[in-house]
CSV table of C-alpha atoms and ligand atoms in Angstrom, one decimal:
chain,number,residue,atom,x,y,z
A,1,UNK,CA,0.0,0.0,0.0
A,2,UNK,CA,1.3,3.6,-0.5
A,3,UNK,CA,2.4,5.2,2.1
A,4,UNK,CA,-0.3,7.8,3.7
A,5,UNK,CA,0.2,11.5,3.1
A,6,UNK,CA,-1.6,12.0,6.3
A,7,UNK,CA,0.1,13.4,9.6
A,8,UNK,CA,-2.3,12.0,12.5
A,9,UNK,CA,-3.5,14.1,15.4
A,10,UNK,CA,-1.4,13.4,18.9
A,11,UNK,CA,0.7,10.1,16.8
A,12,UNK,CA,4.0,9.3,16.8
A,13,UNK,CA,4.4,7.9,13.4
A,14,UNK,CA,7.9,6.6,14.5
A,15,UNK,CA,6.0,4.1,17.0
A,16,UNK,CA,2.4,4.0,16.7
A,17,UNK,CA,0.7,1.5,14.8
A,18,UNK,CA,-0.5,2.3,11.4
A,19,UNK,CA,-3.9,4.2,11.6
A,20,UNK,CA,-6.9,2.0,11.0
A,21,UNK,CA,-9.2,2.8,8.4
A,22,UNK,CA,-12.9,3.4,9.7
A,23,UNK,CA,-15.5,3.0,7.1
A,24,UNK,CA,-18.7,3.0,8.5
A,25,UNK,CA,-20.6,3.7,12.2
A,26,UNK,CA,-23.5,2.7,13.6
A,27,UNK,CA,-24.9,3.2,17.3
A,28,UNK,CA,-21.9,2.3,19.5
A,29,UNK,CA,-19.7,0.6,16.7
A,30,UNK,CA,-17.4,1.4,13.9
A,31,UNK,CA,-16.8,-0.2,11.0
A,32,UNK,CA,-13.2,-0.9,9.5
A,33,UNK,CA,-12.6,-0.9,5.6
A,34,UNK,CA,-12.5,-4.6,5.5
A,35,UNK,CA,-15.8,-5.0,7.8
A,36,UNK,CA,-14.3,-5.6,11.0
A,37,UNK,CA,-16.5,-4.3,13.4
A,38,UNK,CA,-15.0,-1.8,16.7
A,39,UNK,CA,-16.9,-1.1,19.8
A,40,UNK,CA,-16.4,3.1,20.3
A,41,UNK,CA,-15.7,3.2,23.8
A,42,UNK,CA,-14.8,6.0,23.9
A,43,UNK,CA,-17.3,7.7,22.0
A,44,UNK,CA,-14.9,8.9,19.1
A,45,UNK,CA,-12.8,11.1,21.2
A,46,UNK,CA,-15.7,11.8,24.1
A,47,UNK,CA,-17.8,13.1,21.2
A,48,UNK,CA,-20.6,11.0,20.2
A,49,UNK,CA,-23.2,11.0,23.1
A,50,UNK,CA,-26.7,8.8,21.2
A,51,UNK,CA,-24.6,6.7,19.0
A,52,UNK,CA,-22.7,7.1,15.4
A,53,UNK,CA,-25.5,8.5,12.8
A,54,UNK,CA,-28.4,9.0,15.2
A,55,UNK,CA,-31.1,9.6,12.4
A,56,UNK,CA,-32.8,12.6,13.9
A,57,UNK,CA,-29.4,14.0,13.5
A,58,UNK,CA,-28.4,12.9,10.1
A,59,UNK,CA,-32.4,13.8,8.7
A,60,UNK,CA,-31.9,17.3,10.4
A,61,UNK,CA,-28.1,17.4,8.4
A,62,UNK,CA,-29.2,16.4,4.7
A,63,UNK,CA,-32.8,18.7,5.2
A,64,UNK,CA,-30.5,21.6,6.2
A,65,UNK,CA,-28.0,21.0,3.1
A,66,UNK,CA,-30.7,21.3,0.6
A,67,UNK,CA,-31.5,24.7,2.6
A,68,UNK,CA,-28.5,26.5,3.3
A,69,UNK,CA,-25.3,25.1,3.2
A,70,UNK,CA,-22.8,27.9,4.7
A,71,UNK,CA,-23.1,31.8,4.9
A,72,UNK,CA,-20.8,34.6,6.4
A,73,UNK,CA,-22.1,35.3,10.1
A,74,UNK,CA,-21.2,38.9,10.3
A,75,UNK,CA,-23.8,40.8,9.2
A,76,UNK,CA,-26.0,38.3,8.1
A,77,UNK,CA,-27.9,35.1,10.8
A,78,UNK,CA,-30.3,32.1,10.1
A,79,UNK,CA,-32.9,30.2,11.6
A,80,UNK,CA,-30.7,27.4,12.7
A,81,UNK,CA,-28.5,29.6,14.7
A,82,UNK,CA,-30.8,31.8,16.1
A,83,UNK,CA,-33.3,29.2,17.4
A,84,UNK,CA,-30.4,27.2,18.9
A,85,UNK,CA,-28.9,30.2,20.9
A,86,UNK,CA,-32.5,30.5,22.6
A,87,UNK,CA,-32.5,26.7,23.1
A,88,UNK,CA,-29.2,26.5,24.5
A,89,UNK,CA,-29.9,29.7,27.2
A,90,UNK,CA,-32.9,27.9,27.6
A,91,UNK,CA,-31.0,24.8,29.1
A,92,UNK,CA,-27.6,26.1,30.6
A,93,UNK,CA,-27.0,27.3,33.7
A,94,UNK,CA,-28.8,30.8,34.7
A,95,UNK,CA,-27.4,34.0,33.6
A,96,UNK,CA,-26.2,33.3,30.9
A,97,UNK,CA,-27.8,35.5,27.9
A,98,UNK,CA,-25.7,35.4,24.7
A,99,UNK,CA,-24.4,32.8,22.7
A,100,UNK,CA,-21.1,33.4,20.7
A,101,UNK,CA,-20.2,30.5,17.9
A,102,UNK,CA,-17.2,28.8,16.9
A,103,UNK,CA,-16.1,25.7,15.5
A,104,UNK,CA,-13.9,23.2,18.8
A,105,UNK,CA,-13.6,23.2,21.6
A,106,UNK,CA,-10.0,25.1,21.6
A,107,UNK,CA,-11.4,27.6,19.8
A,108,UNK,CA,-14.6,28.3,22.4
A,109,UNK,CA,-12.3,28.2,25.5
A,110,UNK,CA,-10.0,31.4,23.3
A,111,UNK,CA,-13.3,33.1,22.4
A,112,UNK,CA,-14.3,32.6,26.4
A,113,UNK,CA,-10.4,34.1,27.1
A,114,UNK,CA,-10.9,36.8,25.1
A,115,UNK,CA,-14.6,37.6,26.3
A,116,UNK,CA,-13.1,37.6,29.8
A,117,UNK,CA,-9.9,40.1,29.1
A,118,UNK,CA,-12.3,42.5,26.8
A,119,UNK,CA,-15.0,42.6,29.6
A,120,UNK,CA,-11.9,44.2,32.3
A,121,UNK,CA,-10.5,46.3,29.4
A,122,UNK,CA,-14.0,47.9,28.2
A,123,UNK,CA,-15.0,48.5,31.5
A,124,UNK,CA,-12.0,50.3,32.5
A,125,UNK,CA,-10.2,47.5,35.1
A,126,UNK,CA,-6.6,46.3,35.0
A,127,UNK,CA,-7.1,42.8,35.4
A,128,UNK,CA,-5.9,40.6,32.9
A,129,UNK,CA,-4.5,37.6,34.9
A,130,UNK,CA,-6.0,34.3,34.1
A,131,UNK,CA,-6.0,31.5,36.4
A,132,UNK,CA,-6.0,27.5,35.8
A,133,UNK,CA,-6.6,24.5,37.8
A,134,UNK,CA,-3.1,21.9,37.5
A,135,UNK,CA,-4.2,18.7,35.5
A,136,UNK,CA,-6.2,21.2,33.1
A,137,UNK,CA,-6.9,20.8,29.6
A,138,UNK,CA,-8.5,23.3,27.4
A,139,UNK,CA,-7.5,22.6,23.8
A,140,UNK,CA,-4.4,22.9,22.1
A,141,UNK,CA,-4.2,26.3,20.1
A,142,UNK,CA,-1.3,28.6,21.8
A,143,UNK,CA,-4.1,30.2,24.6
A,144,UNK,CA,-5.5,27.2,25.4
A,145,UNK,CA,-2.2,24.9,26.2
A,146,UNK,CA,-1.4,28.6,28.5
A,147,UNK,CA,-4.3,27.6,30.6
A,148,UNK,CA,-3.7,24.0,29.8
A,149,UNK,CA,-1.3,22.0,32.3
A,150,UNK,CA,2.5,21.8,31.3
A,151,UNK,CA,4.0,18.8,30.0
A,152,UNK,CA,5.6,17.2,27.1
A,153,UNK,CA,2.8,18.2,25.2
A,154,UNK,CA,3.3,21.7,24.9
A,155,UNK,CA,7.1,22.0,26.0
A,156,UNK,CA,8.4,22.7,22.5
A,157,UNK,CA,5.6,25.9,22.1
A,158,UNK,CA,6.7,27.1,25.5
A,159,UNK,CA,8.1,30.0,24.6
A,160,UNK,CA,5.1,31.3,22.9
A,161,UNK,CA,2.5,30.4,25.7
A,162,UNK,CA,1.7,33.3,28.7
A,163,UNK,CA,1.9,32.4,32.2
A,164,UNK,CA,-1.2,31.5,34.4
A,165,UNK,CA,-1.6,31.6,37.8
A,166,UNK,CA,-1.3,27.8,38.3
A,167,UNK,CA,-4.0,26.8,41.3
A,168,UNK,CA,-3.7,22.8,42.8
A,169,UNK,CA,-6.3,20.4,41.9
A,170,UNK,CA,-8.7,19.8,44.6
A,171,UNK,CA,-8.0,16.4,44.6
A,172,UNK,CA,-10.5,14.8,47.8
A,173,UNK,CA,-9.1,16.0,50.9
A,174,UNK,CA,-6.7,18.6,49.9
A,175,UNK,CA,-9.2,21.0,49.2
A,176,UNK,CA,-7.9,24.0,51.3
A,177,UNK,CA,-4.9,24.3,49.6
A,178,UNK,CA,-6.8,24.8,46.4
A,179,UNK,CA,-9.0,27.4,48.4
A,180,UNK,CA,-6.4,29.3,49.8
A,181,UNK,CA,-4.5,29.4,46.1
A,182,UNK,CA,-7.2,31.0,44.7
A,183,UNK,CA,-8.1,33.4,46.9
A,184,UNK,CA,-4.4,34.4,47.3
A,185,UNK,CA,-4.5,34.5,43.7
A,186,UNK,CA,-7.9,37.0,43.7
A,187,UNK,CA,-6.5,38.9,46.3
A,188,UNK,CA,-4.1,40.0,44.1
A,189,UNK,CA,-6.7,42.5,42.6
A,190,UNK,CA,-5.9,41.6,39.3
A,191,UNK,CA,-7.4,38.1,38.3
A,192,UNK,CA,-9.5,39.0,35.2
A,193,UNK,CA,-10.6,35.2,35.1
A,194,UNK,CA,-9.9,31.3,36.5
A,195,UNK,CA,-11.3,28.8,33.8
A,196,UNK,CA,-11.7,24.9,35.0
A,197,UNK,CA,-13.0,22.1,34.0
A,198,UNK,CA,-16.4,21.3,36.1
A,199,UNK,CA,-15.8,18.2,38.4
A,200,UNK,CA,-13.4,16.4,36.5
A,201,UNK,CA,-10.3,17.2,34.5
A,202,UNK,CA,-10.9,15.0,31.2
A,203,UNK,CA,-7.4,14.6,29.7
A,204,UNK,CA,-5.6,15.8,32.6
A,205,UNK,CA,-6.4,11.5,33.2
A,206,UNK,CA,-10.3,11.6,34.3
A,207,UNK,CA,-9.0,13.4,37.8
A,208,UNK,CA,-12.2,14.1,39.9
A,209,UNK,CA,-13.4,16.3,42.6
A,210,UNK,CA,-16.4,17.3,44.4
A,211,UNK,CA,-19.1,19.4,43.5
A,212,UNK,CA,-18.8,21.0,46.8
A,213,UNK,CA,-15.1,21.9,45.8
A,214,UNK,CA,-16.2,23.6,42.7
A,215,UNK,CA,-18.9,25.7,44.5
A,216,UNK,CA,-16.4,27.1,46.8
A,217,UNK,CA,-14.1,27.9,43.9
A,218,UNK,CA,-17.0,29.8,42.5
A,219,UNK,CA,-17.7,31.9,45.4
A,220,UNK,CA,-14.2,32.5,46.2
A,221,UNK,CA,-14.4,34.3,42.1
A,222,UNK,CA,-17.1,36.1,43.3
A,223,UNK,CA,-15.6,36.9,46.2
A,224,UNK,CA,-12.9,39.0,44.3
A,225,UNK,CA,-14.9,40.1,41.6
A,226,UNK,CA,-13.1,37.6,39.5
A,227,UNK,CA,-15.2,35.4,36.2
A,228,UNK,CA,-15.6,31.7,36.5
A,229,UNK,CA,-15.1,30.4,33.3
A,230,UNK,CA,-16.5,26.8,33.1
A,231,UNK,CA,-14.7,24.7,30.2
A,232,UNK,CA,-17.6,21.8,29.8
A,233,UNK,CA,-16.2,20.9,26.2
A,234,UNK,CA,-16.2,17.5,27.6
A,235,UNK,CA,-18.4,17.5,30.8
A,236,UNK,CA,-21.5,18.8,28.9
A,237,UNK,CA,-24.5,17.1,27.4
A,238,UNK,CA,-24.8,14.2,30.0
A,239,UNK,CA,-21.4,13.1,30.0
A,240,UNK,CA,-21.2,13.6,33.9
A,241,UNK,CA,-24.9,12.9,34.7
A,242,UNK,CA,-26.6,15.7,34.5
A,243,UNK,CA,-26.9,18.0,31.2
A,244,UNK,CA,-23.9,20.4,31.9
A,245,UNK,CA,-21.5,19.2,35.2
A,246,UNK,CA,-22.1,22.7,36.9
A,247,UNK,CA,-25.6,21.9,37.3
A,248,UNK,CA,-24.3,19.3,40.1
A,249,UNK,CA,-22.9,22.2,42.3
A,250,UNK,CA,-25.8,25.0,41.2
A,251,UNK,CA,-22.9,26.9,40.3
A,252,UNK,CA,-23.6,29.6,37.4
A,253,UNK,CA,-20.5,30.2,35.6
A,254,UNK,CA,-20.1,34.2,34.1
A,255,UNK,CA,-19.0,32.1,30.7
A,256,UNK,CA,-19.2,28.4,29.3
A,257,UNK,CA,-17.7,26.8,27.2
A,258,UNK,CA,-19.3,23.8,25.2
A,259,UNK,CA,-18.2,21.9,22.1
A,260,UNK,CA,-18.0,17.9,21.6
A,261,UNK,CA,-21.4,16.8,22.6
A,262,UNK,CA,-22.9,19.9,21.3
A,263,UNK,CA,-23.8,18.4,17.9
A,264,UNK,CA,-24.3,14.9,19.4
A,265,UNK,CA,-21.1,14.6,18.5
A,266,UNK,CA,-21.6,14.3,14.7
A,267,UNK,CA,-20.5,17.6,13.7
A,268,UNK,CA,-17.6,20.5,14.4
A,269,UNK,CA,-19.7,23.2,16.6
A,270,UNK,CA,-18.8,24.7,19.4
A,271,UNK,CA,-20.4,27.3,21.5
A,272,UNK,CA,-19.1,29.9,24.1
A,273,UNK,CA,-21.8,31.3,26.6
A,274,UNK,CA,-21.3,34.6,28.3
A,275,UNK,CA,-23.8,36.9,31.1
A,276,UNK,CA,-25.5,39.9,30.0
A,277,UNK,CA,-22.6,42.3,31.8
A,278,UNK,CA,-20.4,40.5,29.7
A,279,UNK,CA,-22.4,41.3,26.4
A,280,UNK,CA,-23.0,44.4,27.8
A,281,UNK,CA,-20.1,45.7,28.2
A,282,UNK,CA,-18.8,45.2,24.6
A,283,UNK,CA,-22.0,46.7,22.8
A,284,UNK,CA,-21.2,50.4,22.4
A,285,UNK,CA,-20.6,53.0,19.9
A,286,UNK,CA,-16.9,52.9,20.3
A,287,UNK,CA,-15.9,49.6,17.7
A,288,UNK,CA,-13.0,49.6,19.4
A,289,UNK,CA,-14.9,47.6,22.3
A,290,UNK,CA,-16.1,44.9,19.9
A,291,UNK,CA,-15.7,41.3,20.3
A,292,UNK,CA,-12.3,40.7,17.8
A,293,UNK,CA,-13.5,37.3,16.8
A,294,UNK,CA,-14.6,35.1,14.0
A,295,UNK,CA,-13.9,31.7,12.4
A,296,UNK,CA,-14.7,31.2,8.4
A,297,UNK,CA,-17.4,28.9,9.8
A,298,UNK,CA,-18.8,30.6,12.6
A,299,UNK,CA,-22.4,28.9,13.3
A,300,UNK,CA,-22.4,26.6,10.1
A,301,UNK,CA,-26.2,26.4,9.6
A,302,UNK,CA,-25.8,22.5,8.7
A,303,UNK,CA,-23.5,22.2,12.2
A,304,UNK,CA,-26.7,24.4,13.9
A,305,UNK,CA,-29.1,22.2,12.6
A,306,UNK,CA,-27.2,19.2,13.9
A,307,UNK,CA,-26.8,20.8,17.4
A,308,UNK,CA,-30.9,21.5,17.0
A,309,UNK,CA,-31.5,17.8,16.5
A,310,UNK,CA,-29.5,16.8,19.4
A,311,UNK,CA,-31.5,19.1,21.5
A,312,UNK,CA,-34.4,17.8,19.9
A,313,UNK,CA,-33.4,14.2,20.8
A,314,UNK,CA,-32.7,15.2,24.2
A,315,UNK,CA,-36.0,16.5,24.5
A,316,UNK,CA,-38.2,13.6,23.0
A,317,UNK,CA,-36.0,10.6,23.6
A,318,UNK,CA,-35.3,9.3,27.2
A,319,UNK,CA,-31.8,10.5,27.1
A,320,UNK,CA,-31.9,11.3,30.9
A,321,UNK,CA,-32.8,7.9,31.6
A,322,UNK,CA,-30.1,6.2,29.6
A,323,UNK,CA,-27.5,8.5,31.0
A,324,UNK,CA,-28.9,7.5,34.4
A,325,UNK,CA,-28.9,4.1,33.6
A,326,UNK,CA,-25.3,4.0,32.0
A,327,UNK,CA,-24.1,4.8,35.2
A,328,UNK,CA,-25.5,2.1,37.5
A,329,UNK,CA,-24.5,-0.5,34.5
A,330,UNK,CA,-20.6,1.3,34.6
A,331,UNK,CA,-20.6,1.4,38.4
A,332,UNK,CA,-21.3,-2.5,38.4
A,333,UNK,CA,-19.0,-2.8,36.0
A,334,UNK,CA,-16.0,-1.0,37.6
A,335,UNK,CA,-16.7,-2.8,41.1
A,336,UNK,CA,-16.2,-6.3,39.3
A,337,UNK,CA,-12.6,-4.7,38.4
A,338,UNK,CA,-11.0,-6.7,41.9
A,339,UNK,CA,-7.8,-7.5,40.1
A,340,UNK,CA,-6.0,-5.7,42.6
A,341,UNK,CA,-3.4,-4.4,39.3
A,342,UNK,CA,-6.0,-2.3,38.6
A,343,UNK,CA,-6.1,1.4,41.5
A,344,UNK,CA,-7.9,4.3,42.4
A,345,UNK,CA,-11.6,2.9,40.6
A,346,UNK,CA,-13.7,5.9,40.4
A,347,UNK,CA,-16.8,7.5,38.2
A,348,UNK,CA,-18.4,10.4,37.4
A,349,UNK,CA,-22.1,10.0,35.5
A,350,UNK,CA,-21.5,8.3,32.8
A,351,UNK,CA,-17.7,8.0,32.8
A,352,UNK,CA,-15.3,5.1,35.1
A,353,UNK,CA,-11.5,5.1,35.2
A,354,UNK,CA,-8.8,3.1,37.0
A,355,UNK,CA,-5.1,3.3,36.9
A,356,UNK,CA,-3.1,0.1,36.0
A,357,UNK,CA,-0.2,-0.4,38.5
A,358,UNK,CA,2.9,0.2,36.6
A,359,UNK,CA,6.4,-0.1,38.1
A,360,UNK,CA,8.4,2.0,35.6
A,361,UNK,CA,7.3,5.2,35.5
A,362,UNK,CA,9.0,6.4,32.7
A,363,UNK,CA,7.1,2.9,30.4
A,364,UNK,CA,3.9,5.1,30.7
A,365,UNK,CA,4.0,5.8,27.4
A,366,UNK,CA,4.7,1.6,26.6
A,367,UNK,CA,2.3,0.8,28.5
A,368,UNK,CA,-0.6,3.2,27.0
A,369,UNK,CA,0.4,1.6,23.4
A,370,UNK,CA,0.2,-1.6,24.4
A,371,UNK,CA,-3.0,-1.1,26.2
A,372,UNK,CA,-4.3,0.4,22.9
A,373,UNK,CA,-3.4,-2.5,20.9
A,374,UNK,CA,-5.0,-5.2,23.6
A,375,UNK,CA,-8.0,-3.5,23.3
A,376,UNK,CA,-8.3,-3.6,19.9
A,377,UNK,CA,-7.2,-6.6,19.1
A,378,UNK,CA,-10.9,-7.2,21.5
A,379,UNK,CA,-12.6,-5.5,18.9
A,380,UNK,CA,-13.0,-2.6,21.5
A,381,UNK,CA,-11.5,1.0,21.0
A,382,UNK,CA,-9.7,2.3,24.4
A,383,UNK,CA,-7.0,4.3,24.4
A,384,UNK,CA,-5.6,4.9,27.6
A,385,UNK,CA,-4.4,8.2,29.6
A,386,UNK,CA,-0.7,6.7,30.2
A,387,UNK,CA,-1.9,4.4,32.7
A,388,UNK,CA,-5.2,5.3,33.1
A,389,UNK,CA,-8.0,3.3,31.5
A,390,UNK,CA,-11.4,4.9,31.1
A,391,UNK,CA,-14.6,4.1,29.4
A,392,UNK,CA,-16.5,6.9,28.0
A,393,UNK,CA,-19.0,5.2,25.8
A,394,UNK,CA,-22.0,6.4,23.9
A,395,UNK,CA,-25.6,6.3,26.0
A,396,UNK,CA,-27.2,3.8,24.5
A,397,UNK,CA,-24.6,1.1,24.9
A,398,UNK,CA,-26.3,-1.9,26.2
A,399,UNK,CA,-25.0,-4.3,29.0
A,400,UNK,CA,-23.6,-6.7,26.5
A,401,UNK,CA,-21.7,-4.1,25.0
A,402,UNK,CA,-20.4,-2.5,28.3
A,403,UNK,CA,-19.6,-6.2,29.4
A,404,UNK,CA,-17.4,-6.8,25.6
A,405,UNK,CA,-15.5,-3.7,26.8
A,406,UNK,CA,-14.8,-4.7,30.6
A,407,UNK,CA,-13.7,-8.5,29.5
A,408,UNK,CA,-10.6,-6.5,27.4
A,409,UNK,CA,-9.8,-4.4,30.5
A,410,UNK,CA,-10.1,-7.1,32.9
A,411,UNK,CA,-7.7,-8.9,30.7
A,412,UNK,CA,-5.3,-5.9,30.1
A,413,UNK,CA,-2.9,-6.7,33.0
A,414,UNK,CA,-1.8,-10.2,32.0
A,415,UNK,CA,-1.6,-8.6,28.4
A,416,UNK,CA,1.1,-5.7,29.0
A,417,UNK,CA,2.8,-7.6,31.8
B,1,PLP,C1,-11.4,18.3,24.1
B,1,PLP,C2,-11.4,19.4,25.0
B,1,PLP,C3,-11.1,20.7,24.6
B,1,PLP,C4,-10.7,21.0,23.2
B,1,PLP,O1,-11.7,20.7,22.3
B,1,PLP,P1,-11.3,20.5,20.7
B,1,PLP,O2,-12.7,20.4,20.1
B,1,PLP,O3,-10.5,19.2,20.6
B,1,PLP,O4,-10.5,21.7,20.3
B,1,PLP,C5,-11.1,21.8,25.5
B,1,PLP,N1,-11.4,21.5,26.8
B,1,PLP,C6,-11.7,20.3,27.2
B,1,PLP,C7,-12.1,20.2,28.7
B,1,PLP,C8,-11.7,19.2,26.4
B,1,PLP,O5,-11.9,18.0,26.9
């Protein structure tokens, strides 16, 4: 076969195994070229939330091409966008009024950076210090790997990304310090925003902490007049339980971010939502205070009508239930994990990781391949956070399905031993 002129998203095409080609999906499988069939486990990249080519979602995409395919957003709107804005206030969090579009999740978390720095600028405040929870992941344009955790993702750009105030995770029991680091930091006088990731940091390796921890974060923001930026490119649209992960704490972030699920995971949309001051104080007569952003496709009207039909599905289809009921199934699942190999079991929703005890340290990265290729050569898509193993799957996995996935992870420890 020729060699591919394609350069893969986070490979190393010195090590990795040749990319497998994907022909076909269908509820919680994939299809290969040669009809091998793949169990998504981790819903394409904690994307797909009712399944590969739900067909509300794929009726709403081929009605909407015969429509409207793509027009410039500035200065001109559509029906798909608009109603989805007032859907989507409808449904997050209260307080939050206005709906700016984008196209991933990196790119909502910049728009929701840049929201946050213009607010302090056109009202007049020096503040323009962000701050970031350690373990956090917010996409990996140059502002987002700022806020993002440093590692040996992002150590060659390090010269181009701008310092954060770094706060500890508040990992169970170690709370305080995380407290204490923020208010420290708000103290300060010049915190212009601290963006995390609601209740769990996603690639940070599925780290969780109480909703209890993340209200007190909150209030400590308010506290010193600082915005809570809530990054639920992952978190939202059930992943964690409940529709966006902030919900669990009945905190109201002053801007959210929301991306992945957004489309049911079928198309690139993304979404940043901002309060009225925050709107507010970017409308005047001075275009100077305007909001400096746009992508080419900035609220795709076939992308909107995708987003619609999720909402749409969410609202006719039992999706609460399945969500609900995805969880009991993965918290049976991860208590039948006794090999005692496998540490620190733990779930959020709809989501379960453990870490696989690994003596070498620095074989992470060996051990996270051959993981990858275990599970696949199950018929079951995992790929592994170093060490960590999670399942993410689509809601309406069944129990058999769940149970497919599980027999390669119970089997994973003889298998990279
Ligand atoms: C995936 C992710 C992003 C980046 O989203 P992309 O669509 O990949 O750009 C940002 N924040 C969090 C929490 C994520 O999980």
């Amino acid at each position: 076969m020729r060699r591919s002129a394609v350069w893969h998203p986070f490979t190393q095409h010195g090590l990795d195994a040749p990319a497998t080609a994907i022909s076909g999906g269908d509820g919680a499988w994939l299809e290969t070229a040669n009809g091998t069939r793949i169990l998504d486990a981790i819903s394409s990249w904690w994307v797909i939330t009712h399944g590969h080519r739900h067909p509300a979602i794929v009726a709403a995409v081929r009605d909407q091409l015969d429509k409207l395919d793509q027009v410039i957003f500035a200065g001109f709107t559509h029906e798909p966008a608009e109603r989805l804005a007032e859907k989507l206030i409808e449904r997050a969090p209260a307080g939050l009024t206005h709906v700016f579009y984008s196209d991933s999740g990196s790119t909502s978390v910049e728009v929701a950076l840049k929201m946050a720095l213009g607010y302090w600028r056109n009202i007049g405040a020096a503040r323009t210090r962000i701050a970031a929870l350690e373990h956090g992941y917010h996409g990996d344009t140059i502002g987002t790997m700022s806020a993002g955790s440093r590692g040996v993702f992002n150590a060659a750009y390090a010269p181009l990304l701008f310092d954060v105030v770094r706060i500890p995770f508040p990992f169970a029991g170690q709370e305080q310090a995380t407290f204490d680091a923020l208010d420290a930091a708000g103290r300060n006088g010049d915190l212009a925003a601290f963006i995390a990731e609601p209740l769990i940091a996603g690639a940070g390796g599925m780290l969780m902490y109480s909703p209890a921890a993340l209200a007190e974060m909150k209030r400590i923001c308010d506290r010193h007049g600082a915005l809570f930026i809530a990054d639920e490119v992952m978190t939202g649209w059930g992943r964690t339980g409940t529709l966006f992960a902030c919900e669990q704490a009945a905190v109201a972030p002053d801007i959210l971010c929301t991306a992945k699920g957004l489309t049911g995971g079928s198309l690139p949309l993304a979404a940043t939502l901002a309060s009225e001051r925050i709107f507010d104080a970017h409308v005047s007569t001075d275009r100077a205070r305007t909001l400096f952003h746009s992508s080419s496709f900035t609220a795709n009207p076939v992308c909107c009508a995708a987003a619609l039909a999720n909402l749409g599905i969410w609202d006719t289809e039992p999706v609460a239930d399945r969500v609900r009921k995805l969880g009991e199934m993965q918290e049976a699942a991860l208590r039948a994990l006794t090999d005692p190999r496998f540490e620190n079991p733990r779930r959020l929703g709809t989501i379960t990781a453990v870490d696989l005890k690994v003596a070498d340290e620095g074989y992470l990265a060996a051990v996270g391949l051959k993981l990858r290729a275990h599970s696949l050569s199950h018929g079951v898509l995992l790929r592994p956070l170093g060490n960590t193993i999670y399942v993410m799957p689509p809601y309406g996995i069944t129990e058999a399905e769940l149970a497919l996935i599980y027999d390669a992870i119970r089997s994973a420890p003889d298998a990279v031993a």
